[in-house]
Tab-separated table of C-alpha atoms and ligand atoms in Angstrom:
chain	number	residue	atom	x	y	z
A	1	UNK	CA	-0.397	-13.125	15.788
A	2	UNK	CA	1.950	-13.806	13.421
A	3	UNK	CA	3.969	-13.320	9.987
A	4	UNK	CA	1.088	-12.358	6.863
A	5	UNK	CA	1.451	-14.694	4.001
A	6	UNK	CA	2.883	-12.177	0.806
A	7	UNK	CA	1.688	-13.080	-2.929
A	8	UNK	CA	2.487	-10.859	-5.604
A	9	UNK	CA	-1.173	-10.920	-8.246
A	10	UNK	CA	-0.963	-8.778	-11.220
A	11	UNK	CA	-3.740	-6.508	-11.445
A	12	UNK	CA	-5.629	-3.331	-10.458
A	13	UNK	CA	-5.640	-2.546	-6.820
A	14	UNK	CA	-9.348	-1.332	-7.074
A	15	UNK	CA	-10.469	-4.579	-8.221
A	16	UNK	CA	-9.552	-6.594	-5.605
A	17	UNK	CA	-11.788	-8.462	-3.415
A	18	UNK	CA	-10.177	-8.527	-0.296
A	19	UNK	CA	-10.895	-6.803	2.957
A	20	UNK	CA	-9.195	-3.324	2.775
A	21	UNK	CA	-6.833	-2.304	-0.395
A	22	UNK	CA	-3.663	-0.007	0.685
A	23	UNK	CA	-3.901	3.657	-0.850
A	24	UNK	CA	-0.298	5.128	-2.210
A	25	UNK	CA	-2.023	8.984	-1.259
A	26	UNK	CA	-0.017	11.928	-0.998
A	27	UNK	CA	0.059	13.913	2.587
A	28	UNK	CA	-2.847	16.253	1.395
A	29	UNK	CA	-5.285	13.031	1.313
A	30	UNK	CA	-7.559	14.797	-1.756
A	31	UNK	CA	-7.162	12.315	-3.906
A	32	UNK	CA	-4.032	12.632	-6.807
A	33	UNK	CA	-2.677	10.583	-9.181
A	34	UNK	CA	-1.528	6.771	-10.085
A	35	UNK	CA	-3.683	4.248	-7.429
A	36	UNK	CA	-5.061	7.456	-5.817
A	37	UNK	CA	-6.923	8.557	-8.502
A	38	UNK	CA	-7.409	4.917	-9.884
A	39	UNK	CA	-9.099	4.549	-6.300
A	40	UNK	CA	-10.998	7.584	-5.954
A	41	UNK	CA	-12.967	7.186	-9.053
A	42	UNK	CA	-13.720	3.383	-8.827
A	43	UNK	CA	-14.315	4.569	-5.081
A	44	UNK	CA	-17.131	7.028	-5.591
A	45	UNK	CA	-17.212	10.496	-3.945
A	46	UNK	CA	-17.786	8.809	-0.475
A	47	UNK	CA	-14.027	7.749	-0.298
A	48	UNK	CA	-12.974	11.625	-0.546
A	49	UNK	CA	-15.426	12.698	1.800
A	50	UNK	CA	-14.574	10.543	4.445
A	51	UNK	CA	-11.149	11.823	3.941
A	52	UNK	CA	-12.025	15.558	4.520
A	53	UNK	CA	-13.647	14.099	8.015
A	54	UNK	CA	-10.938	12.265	9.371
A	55	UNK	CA	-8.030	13.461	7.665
A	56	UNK	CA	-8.811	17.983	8.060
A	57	UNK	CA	-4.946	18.141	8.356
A	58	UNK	CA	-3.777	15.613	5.845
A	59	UNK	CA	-1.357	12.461	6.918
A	60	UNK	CA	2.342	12.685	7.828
A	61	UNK	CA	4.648	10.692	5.266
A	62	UNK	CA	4.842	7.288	6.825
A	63	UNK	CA	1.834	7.454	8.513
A	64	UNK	CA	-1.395	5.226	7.601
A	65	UNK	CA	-5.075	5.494	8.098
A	66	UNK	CA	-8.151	4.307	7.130
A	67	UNK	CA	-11.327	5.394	5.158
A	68	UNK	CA	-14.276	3.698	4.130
A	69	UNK	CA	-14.074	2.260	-0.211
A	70	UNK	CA	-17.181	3.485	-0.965
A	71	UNK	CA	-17.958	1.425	-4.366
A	72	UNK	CA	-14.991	-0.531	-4.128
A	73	UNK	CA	-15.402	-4.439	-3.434
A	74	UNK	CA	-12.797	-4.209	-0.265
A	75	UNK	CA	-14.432	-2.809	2.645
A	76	UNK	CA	-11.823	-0.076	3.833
A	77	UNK	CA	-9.273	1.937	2.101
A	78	UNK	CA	-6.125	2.115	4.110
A	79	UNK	CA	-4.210	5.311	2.510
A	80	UNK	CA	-0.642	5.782	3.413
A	81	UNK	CA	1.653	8.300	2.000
A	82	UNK	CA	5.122	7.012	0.722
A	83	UNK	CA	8.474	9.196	0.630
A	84	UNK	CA	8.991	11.262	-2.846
A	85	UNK	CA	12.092	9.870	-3.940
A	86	UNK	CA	11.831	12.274	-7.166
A	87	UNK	CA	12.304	15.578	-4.767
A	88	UNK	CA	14.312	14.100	-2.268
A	89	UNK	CA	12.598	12.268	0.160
A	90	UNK	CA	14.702	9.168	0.236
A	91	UNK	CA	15.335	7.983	4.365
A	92	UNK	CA	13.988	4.261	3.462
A	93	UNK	CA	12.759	4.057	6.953
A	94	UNK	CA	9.484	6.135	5.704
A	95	UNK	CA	9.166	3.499	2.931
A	96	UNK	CA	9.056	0.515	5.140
A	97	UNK	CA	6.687	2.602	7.554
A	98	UNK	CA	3.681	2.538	5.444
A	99	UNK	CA	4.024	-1.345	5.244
A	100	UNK	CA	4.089	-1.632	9.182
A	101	UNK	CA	1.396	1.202	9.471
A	102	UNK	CA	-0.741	0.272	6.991
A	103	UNK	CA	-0.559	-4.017	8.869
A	104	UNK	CA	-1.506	-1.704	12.252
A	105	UNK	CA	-4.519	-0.151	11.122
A	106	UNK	CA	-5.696	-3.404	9.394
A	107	UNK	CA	-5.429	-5.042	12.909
A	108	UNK	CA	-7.293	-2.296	14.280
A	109	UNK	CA	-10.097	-2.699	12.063
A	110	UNK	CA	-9.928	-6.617	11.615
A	111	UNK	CA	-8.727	-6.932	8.260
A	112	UNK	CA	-7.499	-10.081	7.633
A	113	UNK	CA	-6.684	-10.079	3.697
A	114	UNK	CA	-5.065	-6.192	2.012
A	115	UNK	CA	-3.986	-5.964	-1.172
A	116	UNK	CA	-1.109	-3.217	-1.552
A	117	UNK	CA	0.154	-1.369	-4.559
A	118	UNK	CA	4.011	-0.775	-4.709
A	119	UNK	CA	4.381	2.584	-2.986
A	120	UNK	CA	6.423	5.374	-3.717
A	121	UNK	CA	7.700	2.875	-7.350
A	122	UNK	CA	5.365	5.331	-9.523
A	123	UNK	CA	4.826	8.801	-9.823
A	124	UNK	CA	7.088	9.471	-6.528
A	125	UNK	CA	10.461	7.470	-8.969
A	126	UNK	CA	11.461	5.019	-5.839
A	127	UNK	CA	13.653	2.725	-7.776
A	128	UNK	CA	11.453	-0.482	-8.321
A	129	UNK	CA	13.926	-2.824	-7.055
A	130	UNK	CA	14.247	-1.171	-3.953
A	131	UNK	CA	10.560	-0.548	-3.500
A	132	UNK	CA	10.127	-4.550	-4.172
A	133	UNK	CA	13.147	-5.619	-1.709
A	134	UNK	CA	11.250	-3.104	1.061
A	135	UNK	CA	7.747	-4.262	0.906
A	136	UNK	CA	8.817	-7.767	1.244
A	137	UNK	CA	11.408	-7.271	4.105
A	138	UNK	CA	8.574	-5.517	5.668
A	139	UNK	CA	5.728	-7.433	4.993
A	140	UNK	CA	6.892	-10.597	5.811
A	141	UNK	CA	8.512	-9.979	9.077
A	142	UNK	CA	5.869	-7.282	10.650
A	143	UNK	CA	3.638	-9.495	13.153
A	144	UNK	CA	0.005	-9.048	12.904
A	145	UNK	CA	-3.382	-10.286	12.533
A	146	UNK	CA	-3.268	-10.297	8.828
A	147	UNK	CA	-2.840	-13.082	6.915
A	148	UNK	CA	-2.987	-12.364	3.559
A	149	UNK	CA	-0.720	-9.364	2.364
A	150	UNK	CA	-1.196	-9.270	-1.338
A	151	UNK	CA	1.282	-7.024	-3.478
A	152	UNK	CA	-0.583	-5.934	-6.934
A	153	UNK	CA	1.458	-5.470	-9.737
A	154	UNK	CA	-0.089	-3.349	-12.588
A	155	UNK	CA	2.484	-4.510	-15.210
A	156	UNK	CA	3.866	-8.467	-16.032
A	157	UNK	CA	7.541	-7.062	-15.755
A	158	UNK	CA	6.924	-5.795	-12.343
A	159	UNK	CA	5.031	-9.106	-11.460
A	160	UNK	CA	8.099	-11.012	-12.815
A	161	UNK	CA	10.307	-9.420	-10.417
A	162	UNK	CA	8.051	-9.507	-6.900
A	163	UNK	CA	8.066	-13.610	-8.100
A	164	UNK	CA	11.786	-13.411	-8.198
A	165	UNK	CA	11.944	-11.718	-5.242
A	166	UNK	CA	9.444	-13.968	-2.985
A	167	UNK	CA	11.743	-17.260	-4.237
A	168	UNK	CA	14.571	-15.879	-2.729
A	169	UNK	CA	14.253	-16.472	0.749
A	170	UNK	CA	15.261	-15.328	3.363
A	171	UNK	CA	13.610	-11.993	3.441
B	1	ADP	P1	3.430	6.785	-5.752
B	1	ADP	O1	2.955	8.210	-5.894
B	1	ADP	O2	3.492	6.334	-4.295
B	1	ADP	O3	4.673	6.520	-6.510
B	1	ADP	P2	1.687	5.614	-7.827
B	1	ADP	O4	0.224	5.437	-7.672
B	1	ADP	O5	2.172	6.623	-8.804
B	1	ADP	O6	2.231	5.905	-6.323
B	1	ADP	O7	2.364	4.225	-8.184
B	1	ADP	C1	2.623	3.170	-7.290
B	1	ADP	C2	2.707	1.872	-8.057
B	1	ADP	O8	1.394	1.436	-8.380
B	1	ADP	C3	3.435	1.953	-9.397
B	1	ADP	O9	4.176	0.743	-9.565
B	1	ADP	C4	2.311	2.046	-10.426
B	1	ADP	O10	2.679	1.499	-11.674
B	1	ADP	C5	1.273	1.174	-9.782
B	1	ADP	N1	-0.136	1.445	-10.150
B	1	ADP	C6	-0.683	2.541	-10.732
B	1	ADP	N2	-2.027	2.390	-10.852
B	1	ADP	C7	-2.333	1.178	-10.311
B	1	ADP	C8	-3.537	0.429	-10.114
B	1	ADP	N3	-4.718	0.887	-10.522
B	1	ADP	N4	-3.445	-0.794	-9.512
B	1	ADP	C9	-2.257	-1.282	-9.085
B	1	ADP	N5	-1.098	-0.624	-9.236
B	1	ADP	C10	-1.130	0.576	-9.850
């Protein structure tokens, strides 16, 4: 065990060939907007039913678990659910939760490379500074058996600042 190494790519989550991409779901776990629906679709209809089975009563905000990706190149979807800044969910402990949750599950399936969208930075308005400065702290001081933890911007402003914020050690 040990620290993952973090890269920032810029990209879509869903196209990402790694071993399990990180879900930004919402505690219903039916699929929504942003990377859910972005995953869903490229997904398939297998993602959403294995959510019905193994998530009947949803997932707790800061909570993470795993589904198959159906179509997806990754192997597992790891869906966490992110605080809603926008109404009012702001304890920043539930932010850096779904980065430690989401680095437990992939040990308990044997991931060793997840790509993660920013969570709670879109549709749920967590300032995007913030949301960088928390993934990193968290990502690259949780100890597991991943190794690669891959942040995936979806714009080149957002990519610019994860760079900046990955030169300036320490975490
Ligand atoms: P949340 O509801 O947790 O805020 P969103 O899916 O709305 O989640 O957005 C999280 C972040 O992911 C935002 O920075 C958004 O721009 C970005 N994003 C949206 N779609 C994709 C995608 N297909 N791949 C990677 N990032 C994406």
């Amino acid at each position: 065990m040990s620290t993952p190494t973090v890269t920032a790519v810029r990209g879509d989550i869903t196209a990402q060939h790694v071993d399990a991409v990180v879900n930004a779901a919402n505690r219903r776990m039916r699929g929504g907007g942003g990377v859910d629906g972005a995953i869903h679709r490229a997904g398939g209809p297998a993602v959403l039913a294995d959510c019905i089975v193994r998530f009947p009563r949803g997932l707790a905000t800061g909570d993470a678990g795993w589904t198959t990706a159906g179509d997806l190149p990754a192997r597992w979807v790891i869906h966490t659910v992110g605080p809603n800044f926008r109404a009012g969910e702001r304890d920043r402990t539930l932010l850096t939760s779904c980065y430690r949750r989401a680095l437990e599950v992939a040990d308990d399936l044997g991931a060793r490379t997840v790509a993660f969208p920013l969570i709670s930075s879109g549709i749920y308005g967590w300032p995007a500074d913030d949301a960088i400065d928390a993934a990193v702290e968290t990502l690259t001081a949780t100890m597991c058996d991943v190794e690669e933890a891959r942040i995936v911007a979806f714009d080149d402003g957002l990519l610019e600042r994860l760079e900046q914020r990955l030169r300036r050690p320490p975490y």
